[in-house]
Coordinates of N, CA, C and O in Angstrom, one line a residue:
X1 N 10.3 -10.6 10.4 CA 9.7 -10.6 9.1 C 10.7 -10.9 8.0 O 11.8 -10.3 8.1
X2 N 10.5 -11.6 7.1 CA 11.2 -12.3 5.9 C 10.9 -11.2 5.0 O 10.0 -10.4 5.3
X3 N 11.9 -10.8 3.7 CA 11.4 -10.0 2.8 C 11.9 -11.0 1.6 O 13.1 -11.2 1.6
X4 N 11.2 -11.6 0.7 CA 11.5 -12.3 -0.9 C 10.6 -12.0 -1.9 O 9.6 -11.3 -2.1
X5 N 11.2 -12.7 -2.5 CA 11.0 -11.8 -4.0 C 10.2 -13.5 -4.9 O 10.7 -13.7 -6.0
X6 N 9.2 -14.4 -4.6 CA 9.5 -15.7 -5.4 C 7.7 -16.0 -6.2 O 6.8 -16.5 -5.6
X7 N 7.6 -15.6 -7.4 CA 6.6 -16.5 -7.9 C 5.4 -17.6 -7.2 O 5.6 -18.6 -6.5
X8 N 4.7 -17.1 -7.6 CA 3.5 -17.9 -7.0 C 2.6 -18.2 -7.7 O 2.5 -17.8 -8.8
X9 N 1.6 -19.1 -7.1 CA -0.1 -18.9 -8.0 C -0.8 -18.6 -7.3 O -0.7 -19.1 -6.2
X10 N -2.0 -17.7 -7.7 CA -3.0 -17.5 -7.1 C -4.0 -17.8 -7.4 O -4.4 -17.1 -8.4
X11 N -5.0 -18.6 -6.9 CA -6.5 -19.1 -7.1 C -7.6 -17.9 -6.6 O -7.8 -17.8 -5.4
X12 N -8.1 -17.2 -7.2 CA -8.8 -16.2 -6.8 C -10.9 -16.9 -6.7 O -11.5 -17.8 -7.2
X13 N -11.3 -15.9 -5.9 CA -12.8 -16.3 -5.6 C -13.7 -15.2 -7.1 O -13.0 -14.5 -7.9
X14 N -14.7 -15.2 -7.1 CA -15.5 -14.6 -8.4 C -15.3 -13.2 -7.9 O -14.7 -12.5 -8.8
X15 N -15.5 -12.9 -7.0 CA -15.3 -11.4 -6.6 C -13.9 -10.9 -6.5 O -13.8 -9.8 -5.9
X16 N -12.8 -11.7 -7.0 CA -11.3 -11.1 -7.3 C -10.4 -11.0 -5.9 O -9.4 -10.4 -5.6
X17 N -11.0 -11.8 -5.2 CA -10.0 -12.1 -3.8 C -9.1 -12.9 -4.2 O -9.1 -13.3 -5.4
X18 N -7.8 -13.5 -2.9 CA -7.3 -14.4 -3.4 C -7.9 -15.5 -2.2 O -8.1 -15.2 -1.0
X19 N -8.1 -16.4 -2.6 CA -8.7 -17.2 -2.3 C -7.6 -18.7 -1.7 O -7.7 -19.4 -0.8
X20 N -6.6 -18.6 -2.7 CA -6.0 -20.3 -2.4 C -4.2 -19.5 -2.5 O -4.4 -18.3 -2.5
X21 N -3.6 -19.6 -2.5 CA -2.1 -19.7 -2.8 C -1.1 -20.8 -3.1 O -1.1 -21.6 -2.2
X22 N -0.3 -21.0 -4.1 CA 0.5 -22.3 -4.2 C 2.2 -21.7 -3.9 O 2.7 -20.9 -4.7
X23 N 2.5 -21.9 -3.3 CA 4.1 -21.6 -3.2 C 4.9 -22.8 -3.0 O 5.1 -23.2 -1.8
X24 N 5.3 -23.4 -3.8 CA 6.4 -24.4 -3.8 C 6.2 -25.6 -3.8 O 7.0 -26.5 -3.4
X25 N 4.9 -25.9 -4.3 CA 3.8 -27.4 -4.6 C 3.1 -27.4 -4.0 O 2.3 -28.3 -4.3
X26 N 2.7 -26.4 -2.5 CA 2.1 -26.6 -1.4 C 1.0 -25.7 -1.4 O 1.2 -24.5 -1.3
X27 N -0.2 -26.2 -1.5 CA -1.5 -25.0 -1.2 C -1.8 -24.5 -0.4 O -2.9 -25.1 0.0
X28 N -1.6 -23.6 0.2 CA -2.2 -22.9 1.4 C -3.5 -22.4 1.1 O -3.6 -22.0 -0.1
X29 N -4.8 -22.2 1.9 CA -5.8 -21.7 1.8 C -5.9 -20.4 3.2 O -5.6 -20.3 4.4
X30 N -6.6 -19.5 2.0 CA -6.9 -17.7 3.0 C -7.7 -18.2 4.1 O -8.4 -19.2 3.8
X31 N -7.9 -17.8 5.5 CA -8.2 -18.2 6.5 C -8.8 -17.4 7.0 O -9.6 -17.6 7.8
X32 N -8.4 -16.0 6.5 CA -9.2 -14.9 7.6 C -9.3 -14.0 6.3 O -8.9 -14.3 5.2
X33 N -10.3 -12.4 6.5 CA -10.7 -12.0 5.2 C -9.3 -11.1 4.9 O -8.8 -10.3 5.7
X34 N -8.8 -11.3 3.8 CA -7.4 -10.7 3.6 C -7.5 -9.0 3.6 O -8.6 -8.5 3.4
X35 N -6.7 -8.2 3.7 CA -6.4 -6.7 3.7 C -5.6 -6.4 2.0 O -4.9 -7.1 1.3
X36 N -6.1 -5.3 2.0 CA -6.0 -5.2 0.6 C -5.1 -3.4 0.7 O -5.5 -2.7 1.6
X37 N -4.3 -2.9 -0.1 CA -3.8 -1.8 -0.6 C -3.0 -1.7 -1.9 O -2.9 -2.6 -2.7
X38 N -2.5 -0.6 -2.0 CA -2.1 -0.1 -2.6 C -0.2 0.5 -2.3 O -0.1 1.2 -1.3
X39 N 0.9 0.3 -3.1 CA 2.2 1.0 -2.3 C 2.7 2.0 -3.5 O 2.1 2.3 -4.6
X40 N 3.6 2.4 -3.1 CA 4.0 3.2 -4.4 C 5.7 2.4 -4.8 O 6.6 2.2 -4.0
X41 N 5.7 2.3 -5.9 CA 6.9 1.8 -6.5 C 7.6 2.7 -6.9 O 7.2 3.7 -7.4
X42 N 9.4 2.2 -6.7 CA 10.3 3.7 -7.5 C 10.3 2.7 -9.1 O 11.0 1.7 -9.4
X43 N 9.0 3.7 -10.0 CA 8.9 2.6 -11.4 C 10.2 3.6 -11.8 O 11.1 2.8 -12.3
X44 N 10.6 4.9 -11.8 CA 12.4 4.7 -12.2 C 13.5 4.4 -12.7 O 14.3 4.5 -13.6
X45 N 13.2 3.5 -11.4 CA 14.4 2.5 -11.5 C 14.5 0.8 -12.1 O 15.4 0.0 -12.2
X46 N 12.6 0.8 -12.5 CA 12.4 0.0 -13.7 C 12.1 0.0 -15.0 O 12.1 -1.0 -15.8
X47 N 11.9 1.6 -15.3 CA 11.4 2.0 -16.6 C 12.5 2.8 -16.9 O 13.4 3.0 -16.0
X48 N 12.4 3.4 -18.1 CA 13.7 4.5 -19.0 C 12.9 5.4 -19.1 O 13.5 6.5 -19.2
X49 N 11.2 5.3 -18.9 CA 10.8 6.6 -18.9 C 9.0 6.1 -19.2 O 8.6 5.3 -20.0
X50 N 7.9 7.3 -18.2 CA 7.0 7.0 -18.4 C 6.1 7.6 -19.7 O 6.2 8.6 -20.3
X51 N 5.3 6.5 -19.9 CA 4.5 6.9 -21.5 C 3.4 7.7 -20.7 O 3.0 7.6 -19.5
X52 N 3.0 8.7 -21.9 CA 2.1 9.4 -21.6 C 0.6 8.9 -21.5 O 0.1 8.1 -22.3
X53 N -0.1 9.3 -20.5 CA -1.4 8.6 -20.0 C -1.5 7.2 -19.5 O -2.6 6.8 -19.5
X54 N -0.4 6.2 -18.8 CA -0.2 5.6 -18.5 C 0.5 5.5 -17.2 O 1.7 5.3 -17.2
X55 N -0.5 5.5 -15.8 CA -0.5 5.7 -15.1 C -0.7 4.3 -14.0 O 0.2 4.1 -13.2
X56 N -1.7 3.4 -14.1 CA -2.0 2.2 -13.7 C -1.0 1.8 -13.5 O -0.1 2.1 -14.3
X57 N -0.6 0.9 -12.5 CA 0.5 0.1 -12.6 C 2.0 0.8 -12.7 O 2.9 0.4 -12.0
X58 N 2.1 1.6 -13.3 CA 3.3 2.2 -13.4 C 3.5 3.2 -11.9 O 4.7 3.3 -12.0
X59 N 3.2 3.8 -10.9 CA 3.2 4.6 -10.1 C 2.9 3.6 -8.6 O 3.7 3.5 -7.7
X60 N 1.7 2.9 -8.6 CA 1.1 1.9 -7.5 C 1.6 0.6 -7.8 O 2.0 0.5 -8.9
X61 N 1.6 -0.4 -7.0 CA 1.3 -1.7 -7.2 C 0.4 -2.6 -6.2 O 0.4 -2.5 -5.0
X62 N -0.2 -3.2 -6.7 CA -1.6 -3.9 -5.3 C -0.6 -4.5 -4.7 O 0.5 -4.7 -5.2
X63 N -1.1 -4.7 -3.5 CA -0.8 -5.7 -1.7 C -1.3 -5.8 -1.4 O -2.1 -4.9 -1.2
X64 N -1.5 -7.8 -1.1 CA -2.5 -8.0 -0.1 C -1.8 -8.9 0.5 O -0.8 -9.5 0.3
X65 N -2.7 -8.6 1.6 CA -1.9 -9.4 3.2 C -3.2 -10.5 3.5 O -4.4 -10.3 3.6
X66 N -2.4 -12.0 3.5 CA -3.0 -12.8 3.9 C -2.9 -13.5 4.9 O -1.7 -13.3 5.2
X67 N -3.5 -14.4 5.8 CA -3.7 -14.9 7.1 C -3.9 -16.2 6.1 O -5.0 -16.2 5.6
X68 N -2.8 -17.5 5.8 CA -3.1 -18.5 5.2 C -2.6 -19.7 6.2 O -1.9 -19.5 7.2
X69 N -3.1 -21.3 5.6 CA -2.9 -22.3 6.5 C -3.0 -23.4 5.6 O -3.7 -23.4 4.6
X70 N -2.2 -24.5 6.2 CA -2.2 -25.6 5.4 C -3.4 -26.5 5.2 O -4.0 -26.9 4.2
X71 N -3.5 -26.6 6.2 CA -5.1 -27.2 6.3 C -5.8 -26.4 8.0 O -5.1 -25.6 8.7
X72 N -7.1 -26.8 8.3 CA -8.0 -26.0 8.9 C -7.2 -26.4 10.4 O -7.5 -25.5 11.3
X73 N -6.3 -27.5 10.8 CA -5.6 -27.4 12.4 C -4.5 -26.8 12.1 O -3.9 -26.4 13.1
X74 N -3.9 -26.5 11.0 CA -2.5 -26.1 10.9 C -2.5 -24.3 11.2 O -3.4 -23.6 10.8
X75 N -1.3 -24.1 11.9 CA -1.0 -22.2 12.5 C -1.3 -21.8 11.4 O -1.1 -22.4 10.4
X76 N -2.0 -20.5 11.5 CA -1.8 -19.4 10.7 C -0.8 -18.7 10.3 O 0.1 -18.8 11.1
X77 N -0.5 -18.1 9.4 CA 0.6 -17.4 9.0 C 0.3 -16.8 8.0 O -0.3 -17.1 7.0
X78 N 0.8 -15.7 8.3 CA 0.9 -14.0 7.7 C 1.7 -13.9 6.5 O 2.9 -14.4 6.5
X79 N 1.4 -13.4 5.6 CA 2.1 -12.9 4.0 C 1.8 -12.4 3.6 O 0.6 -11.9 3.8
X80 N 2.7 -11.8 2.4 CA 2.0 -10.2 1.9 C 2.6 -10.6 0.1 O 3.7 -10.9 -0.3
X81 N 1.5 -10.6 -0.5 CA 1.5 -10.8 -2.3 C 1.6 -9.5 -2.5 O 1.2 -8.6 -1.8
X82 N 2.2 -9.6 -3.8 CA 1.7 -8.2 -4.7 C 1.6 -8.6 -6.3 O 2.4 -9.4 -6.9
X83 N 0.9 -8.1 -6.6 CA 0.1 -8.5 -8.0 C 0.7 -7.6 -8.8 O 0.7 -6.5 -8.4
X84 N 1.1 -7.9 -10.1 CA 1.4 -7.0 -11.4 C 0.4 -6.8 -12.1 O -0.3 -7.8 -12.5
X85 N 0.1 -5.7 -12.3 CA -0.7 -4.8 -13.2 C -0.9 -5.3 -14.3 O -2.0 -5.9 -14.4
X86 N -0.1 -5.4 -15.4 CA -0.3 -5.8 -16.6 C 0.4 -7.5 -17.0 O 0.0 -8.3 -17.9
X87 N 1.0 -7.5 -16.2 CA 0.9 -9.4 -16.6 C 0.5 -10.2 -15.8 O 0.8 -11.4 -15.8
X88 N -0.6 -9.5 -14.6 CA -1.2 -10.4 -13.7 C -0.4 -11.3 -12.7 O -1.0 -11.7 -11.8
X89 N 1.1 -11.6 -13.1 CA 1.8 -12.3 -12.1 C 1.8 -12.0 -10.6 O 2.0 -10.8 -10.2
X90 N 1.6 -12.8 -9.7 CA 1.9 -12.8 -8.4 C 3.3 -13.5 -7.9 O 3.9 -14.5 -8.2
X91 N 3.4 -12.3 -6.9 CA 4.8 -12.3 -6.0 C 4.4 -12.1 -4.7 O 3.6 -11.3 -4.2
X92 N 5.3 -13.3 -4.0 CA 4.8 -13.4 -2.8 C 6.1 -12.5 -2.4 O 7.1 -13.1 -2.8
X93 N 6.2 -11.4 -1.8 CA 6.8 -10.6 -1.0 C 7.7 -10.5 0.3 O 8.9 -10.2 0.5
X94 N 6.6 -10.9 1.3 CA 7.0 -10.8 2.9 C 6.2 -11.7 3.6 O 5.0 -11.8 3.5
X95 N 6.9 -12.4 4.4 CA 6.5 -13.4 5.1 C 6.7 -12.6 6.6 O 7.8 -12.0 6.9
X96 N 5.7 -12.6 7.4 CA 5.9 -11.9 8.6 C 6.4 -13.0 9.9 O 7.4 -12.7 10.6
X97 N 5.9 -14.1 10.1 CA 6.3 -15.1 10.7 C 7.4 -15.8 10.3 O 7.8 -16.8 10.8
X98 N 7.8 -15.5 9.5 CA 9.2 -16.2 8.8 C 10.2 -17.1 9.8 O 10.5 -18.3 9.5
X99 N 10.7 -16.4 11.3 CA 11.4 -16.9 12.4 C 10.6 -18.3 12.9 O 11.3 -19.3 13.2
X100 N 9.4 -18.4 13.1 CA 9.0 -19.7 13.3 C 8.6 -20.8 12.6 O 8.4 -21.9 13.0
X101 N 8.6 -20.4 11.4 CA 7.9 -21.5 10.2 C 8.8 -21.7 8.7 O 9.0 -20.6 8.2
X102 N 9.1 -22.4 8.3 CA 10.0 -22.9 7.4 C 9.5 -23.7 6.3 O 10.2 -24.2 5.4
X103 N 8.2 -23.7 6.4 CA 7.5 -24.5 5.3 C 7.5 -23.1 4.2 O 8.0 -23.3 3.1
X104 N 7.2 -22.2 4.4 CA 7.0 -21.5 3.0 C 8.5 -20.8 2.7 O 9.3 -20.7 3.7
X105 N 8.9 -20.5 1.5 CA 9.8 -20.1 0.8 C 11.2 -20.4 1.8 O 12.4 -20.2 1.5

């Protein structure tokens, strides 16, 4: 398993999935129904200090694990996004197949 840290886009469906992914000019589309959580961040060691009643985002951050493909004959491959809270940015994270495939990041 790969661990990075690189900017992405996400095309999401009406019901707030992600739907498409672009990493590096290349579209991948979701292939299987993605898994969805929650992790806990050390916000600590990103913040000087937490505001009061501001909890969202600051304690959790979403993960989703997707089964994406280039097109409908191309391998599957596993990744894990995580979405920011408050500026919506996506980060693609971990690449689990990383040792066999070299097209992403």
């Amino acid at each position: 398993m790969g661990t990075v840290t690189k900017s992405v886009a996400v095309q999401l469906t009406t019901a707030g999935m992600p739907m498409r992914v672009q990493i590096e000019g290349r579209i991948y589309t979701v292939a299987a129904e993605p898994l969805h959580w929650y992790e806990r961040r050390k916000w600590w060691t990103e913040e000087h200090r937490a505001e009061r009643g501001r909890g969202a985002g600051l304690v959790d951050h979403e993960v989703w694990q997707l089964q994406v493909q280039l097109s409908q004959r191309a391998p599957l491959h596993t990744i894990e996004l995580r979405r920011h809270e408050q500026s919506g940015r996506w980060e693609l994270i971990r690449i689990h197949d990383r040792g066999e495939y070299r097209t992403i990041a």
